[in-house]
Amino acid sequence: MTGALAVQKAVIARLAGDPVLAGLVCGVHDQPPPGARLPYVALGRSGVVDWSTKTERGARHRLDLIVHADHRGQARTKIAADRILALVTQAPLEIDGQDCIAVRPLLHETVTDPAERLVQTILRVEVTTLDPSTLTP
């Protein structure tokens, strides 16, 4: 499993396992299935930047988590986004094959699409990881 996929799986597992978030959204998806009920959380853009040193391999993973909702105001997406942010930053993520060094928020933005009658709140987080097999004693 690549580091990026391991981070994605850890974030989805953390979000999908929270009963409070489950009461706010109808699901957490990598890619929402056709006909997914609103509101839901889906992954958006992601990317990885090398964060290695001479002796250790590390990475900074940027990941967008998007709360999609209907047009009835921005409050519901912002409440869900606040919960998501608390979940991913409250404790280190359990990432397969990686040590989670830090999770920090980079962006919290809400946009509306009147034509589609949708509201989206976008959270961008950065997850810093190290490969424990490369750590020097």
PDB file of C-alpha atoms in Angstrom:
ATOM      1  CA  MET A   1       0.000   0.000   0.000  1.00  0.00           C
ATOM      2  CA  THR A   2       1.386   3.406  -0.867  1.00  0.00           C
ATOM      3  CA  GLY A   3       1.679   5.989   1.863  1.00  0.00           C
ATOM      4  CA  ALA A   4      -0.998   8.107   0.200  1.00  0.00           C
ATOM      5  CA  LEU A   5      -3.506   5.276   0.133  1.00  0.00           C
ATOM      6  CA  ALA A   6      -2.721   4.373   3.745  1.00  0.00           C
ATOM      7  CA  VAL A   7      -3.384   7.974   4.823  1.00  0.00           C
ATOM      8  CA  GLN A   8      -6.650   8.057   2.860  1.00  0.00           C
ATOM      9  CA  LYS A   9      -7.834   4.806   4.450  1.00  0.00           C
ATOM     10  CA  ALA A  10      -6.925   6.039   7.944  1.00  0.00           C
ATOM     11  CA  VAL A  11      -8.860   9.289   7.472  1.00  0.00           C
ATOM     12  CA  ILE A  12     -11.933   7.531   6.078  1.00  0.00           C
ATOM     13  CA  ALA A  13     -11.851   4.960   8.898  1.00  0.00           C
ATOM     14  CA  ARG A  14     -11.635   7.707  11.540  1.00  0.00           C
ATOM     15  CA  LEU A  15     -14.563   9.614  10.019  1.00  0.00           C
ATOM     16  CA  ALA A  16     -16.762   6.610   9.238  1.00  0.00           C
ATOM     17  CA  GLY A  17     -16.350   5.280  12.777  1.00  0.00           C
ATOM     18  CA  ASP A  18     -17.696   8.368  14.534  1.00  0.00           C
ATOM     19  CA  PRO A  19     -21.339   8.220  15.645  1.00  0.00           C
ATOM     20  CA  VAL A  20     -21.629  12.019  15.989  1.00  0.00           C
ATOM     21  CA  LEU A  21     -20.541  12.566  12.373  1.00  0.00           C
ATOM     22  CA  ALA A  22     -22.839   9.727  11.292  1.00  0.00           C
ATOM     23  CA  GLY A  23     -25.724  11.750  12.759  1.00  0.00           C
ATOM     24  CA  LEU A  24     -24.712  14.770  10.672  1.00  0.00           C
ATOM     25  CA  VAL A  25     -24.068  13.149   7.267  1.00  0.00           C
ATOM     26  CA  CYS A  26     -25.364  10.176   5.300  1.00  0.00           C
ATOM     27  CA  GLY A  27     -21.954   8.681   4.620  1.00  0.00           C
ATOM     28  CA  VAL A  28     -18.233   9.127   4.094  1.00  0.00           C
ATOM     29  CA  HIS A  29     -17.071   8.174   0.607  1.00  0.00           C
ATOM     30  CA  ASP A  30     -13.907   7.921  -1.435  1.00  0.00           C
ATOM     31  CA  GLN A  31     -16.173   8.397  -4.441  1.00  0.00           C
ATOM     32  CA  PRO A  32     -19.874   8.835  -3.688  1.00  0.00           C
ATOM     33  CA  PRO A  33     -22.057   6.164  -5.236  1.00  0.00           C
ATOM     34  CA  PRO A  34     -24.685   7.202  -7.789  1.00  0.00           C
ATOM     35  CA  GLY A  35     -27.703   8.593  -5.989  1.00  0.00           C
ATOM     36  CA  ALA A  36     -25.868   9.173  -2.696  1.00  0.00           C
ATOM     37  CA  ARG A  37     -28.103  10.987  -0.215  1.00  0.00           C
ATOM     38  CA  LEU A  38     -27.124  14.466   0.899  1.00  0.00           C
ATOM     39  CA  PRO A  39     -25.410  15.535   3.053  1.00  0.00           C
ATOM     40  CA  TYR A  40     -22.304  13.383   2.688  1.00  0.00           C
ATOM     41  CA  VAL A  41     -18.530  13.644   2.902  1.00  0.00           C
ATOM     42  CA  ALA A  42     -16.344  12.801  -0.084  1.00  0.00           C
ATOM     43  CA  LEU A  43     -12.650  13.001  -0.795  1.00  0.00           C
ATOM     44  CA  GLY A  44     -11.489  15.731  -3.136  1.00  0.00           C
ATOM     45  CA  ARG A  45      -8.017  16.648  -4.318  1.00  0.00           C
ATOM     46  CA  SER A  46      -5.023  14.974  -2.754  1.00  0.00           C
ATOM     47  CA  GLY A  47      -1.296  15.110  -3.168  1.00  0.00           C
ATOM     48  CA  VAL A  48       1.982  14.134  -1.550  1.00  0.00           C
ATOM     49  CA  VAL A  49       5.177  16.113  -1.052  1.00  0.00           C
ATOM     50  CA  ASP A  50       8.443  14.493   0.028  1.00  0.00           C
ATOM     51  CA  TRP A  51       9.484  15.328   3.581  1.00  0.00           C
ATOM     52  CA  SER A  52      12.518  13.068   3.845  1.00  0.00           C
ATOM     53  CA  THR A  53      15.858  13.737   5.460  1.00  0.00           C
ATOM     54  CA  LYS A  54      19.216  12.121   4.710  1.00  0.00           C
ATOM     55  CA  THR A  55      18.368   9.226   7.016  1.00  0.00           C
ATOM     56  CA  GLU A  56      14.558   9.063   7.226  1.00  0.00           C
ATOM     57  CA  ARG A  57      11.733   8.885   4.710  1.00  0.00           C
ATOM     58  CA  GLY A  58       8.767  11.106   5.314  1.00  0.00           C
ATOM     59  CA  ALA A  59       5.913  12.735   3.452  1.00  0.00           C
ATOM     60  CA  ARG A  60       3.368  15.496   3.737  1.00  0.00           C
ATOM     61  CA  HIS A  61      -0.014  14.388   2.445  1.00  0.00           C
ATOM     62  CA  ARG A  62      -2.560  17.040   1.492  1.00  0.00           C
ATOM     63  CA  LEU A  63      -6.143  15.881   1.373  1.00  0.00           C
ATOM     64  CA  ASP A  64      -9.414  17.700   0.702  1.00  0.00           C
ATOM     65  CA  LEU A  65     -12.479  16.493   2.589  1.00  0.00           C
ATOM     66  CA  ILE A  66     -15.656  17.964   1.130  1.00  0.00           C
ATOM     67  CA  VAL A  67     -19.028  18.110   2.846  1.00  0.00           C
ATOM     68  CA  HIS A  68     -21.769  18.188   0.186  1.00  0.00           C
ATOM     69  CA  ALA A  69     -25.266  19.342   1.133  1.00  0.00           C
ATOM     70  CA  ASP A  70     -28.400  20.737  -0.416  1.00  0.00           C
ATOM     71  CA  HIS A  71     -29.095  24.434  -0.782  1.00  0.00           C
ATOM     72  CA  ARG A  72     -30.741  24.982   2.598  1.00  0.00           C
ATOM     73  CA  GLY A  73     -27.898  27.056   4.005  1.00  0.00           C
ATOM     74  CA  GLN A  74     -24.283  26.719   4.932  1.00  0.00           C
ATOM     75  CA  ALA A  75     -24.744  25.892   8.615  1.00  0.00           C
ATOM     76  CA  ARG A  76     -25.125  22.127   8.175  1.00  0.00           C
ATOM     77  CA  THR A  77     -21.917  21.785   6.144  1.00  0.00           C
ATOM     78  CA  LYS A  78     -19.981  23.960   8.580  1.00  0.00           C
ATOM     79  CA  ILE A  79     -21.155  21.940  11.595  1.00  0.00           C
ATOM     80  CA  ALA A  80     -20.106  18.696   9.885  1.00  0.00           C
ATOM     81  CA  ALA A  81     -16.788  20.245   8.809  1.00  0.00           C
ATOM     82  CA  ASP A  82     -16.036  21.311  12.375  1.00  0.00           C
ATOM     83  CA  ARG A  83     -16.640  17.743  13.548  1.00  0.00           C
ATOM     84  CA  ILE A  84     -14.402  16.356  10.796  1.00  0.00           C
ATOM     85  CA  LEU A  85     -11.616  18.732  11.754  1.00  0.00           C
ATOM     86  CA  ALA A  86     -11.884  17.739  15.411  1.00  0.00           C
ATOM     87  CA  LEU A  87     -11.773  14.045  14.494  1.00  0.00           C
ATOM     88  CA  VAL A  88      -8.682  14.198  12.313  1.00  0.00           C
ATOM     89  CA  THR A  89      -6.710  16.504  14.622  1.00  0.00           C
ATOM     90  CA  GLN A  90      -7.659  15.247  18.107  1.00  0.00           C
ATOM     91  CA  ALA A  91      -5.356  12.210  18.118  1.00  0.00           C
ATOM     92  CA  PRO A  92      -2.721  10.771  15.782  1.00  0.00           C
ATOM     93  CA  LEU A  93      -4.180   8.806  12.891  1.00  0.00           C
ATOM     94  CA  GLU A  94      -3.495   5.074  12.808  1.00  0.00           C
ATOM     95  CA  ILE A  95      -1.811   4.770   9.414  1.00  0.00           C
ATOM     96  CA  ASP A  96      -0.737   1.366   8.126  1.00  0.00           C
ATOM     97  CA  GLY A  97       3.051   1.293   7.766  1.00  0.00           C
ATOM     98  CA  GLN A  98       3.521   4.958   8.726  1.00  0.00           C
ATOM     99  CA  ASP A  99       3.902   7.028  11.878  1.00  0.00           C
ATOM    100  CA  CYS A 100       1.568  10.029  11.978  1.00  0.00           C
ATOM    101  CA  ILE A 101       3.666  12.993  13.090  1.00  0.00           C
ATOM    102  CA  ALA A 102       1.066  15.758  12.753  1.00  0.00           C
ATOM    103  CA  VAL A 103      -2.252  16.705  11.191  1.00  0.00           C
ATOM    104  CA  ARG A 104      -2.913  20.358  10.571  1.00  0.00           C
ATOM    105  CA  PRO A 105      -5.709  22.250   8.855  1.00  0.00           C
ATOM    106  CA  LEU A 106      -4.780  24.310   5.808  1.00  0.00           C
ATOM    107  CA  LEU A 107      -8.140  25.466   4.407  1.00  0.00           C
ATOM    108  CA  HIS A 108     -11.768  25.766   5.507  1.00  0.00           C
ATOM    109  CA  GLU A 109     -13.900  27.201   2.701  1.00  0.00           C
ATOM    110  CA  THR A 110     -17.618  27.114   1.922  1.00  0.00           C
ATOM    111  CA  VAL A 111     -18.934  27.593  -1.596  1.00  0.00           C
ATOM    112  CA  THR A 112     -22.449  27.584  -3.006  1.00  0.00           C
ATOM    113  CA  ASP A 113     -23.670  26.578  -6.430  1.00  0.00           C
ATOM    114  CA  PRO A 114     -27.086  28.194  -6.911  1.00  0.00           C
ATOM    115  CA  ALA A 115     -27.598  26.540 -10.301  1.00  0.00           C
ATOM    116  CA  GLU A 116     -27.182  23.060  -8.813  1.00  0.00           C
ATOM    117  CA  ARG A 117     -28.723  24.074  -5.480  1.00  0.00           C
ATOM    118  CA  LEU A 118     -25.727  22.715  -3.581  1.00  0.00           C
ATOM    119  CA  VAL A 119     -23.429  23.878  -0.785  1.00  0.00           C
ATOM    120  CA  GLN A 120     -19.940  22.495  -0.222  1.00  0.00           C
ATOM    121  CA  THR A 121     -17.576  23.056   2.660  1.00  0.00           C
ATOM    122  CA  ILE A 122     -14.026  22.104   1.753  1.00  0.00           C
ATOM    123  CA  LEU A 123     -11.469  21.187   4.393  1.00  0.00           C
ATOM    124  CA  ARG A 124      -7.860  20.762   3.350  1.00  0.00           C
ATOM    125  CA  VAL A 125      -5.640  19.018   5.851  1.00  0.00           C
ATOM    126  CA  GLU A 126      -1.971  18.127   5.810  1.00  0.00           C
ATOM    127  CA  VAL A 127      -0.886  14.832   7.351  1.00  0.00           C
ATOM    128  CA  THR A 128       2.839  14.508   8.029  1.00  0.00           C
ATOM    129  CA  THR A 129       4.153  10.941   8.179  1.00  0.00           C
ATOM    130  CA  LEU A 130       7.408   9.108   8.699  1.00  0.00           C
ATOM    131  CA  ASP A 131       8.277   5.591   7.618  1.00  0.00           C
ATOM    132  CA  PRO A 132       9.218   3.902  10.906  1.00  0.00           C
ATOM    133  CA  SER A 133      11.477   1.391   9.152  1.00  0.00           C
ATOM    134  CA  THR A 134      13.868   4.223   8.259  1.00  0.00           C
ATOM    135  CA  LEU A 135      14.138   5.773  11.718  1.00  0.00           C
ATOM    136  CA  THR A 136      17.627   5.700  13.166  1.00  0.00           C
ATOM    137  CA  PRO A 137      18.025   4.572  16.798  1.00  0.00           C
TER     138      PRO A 137
END
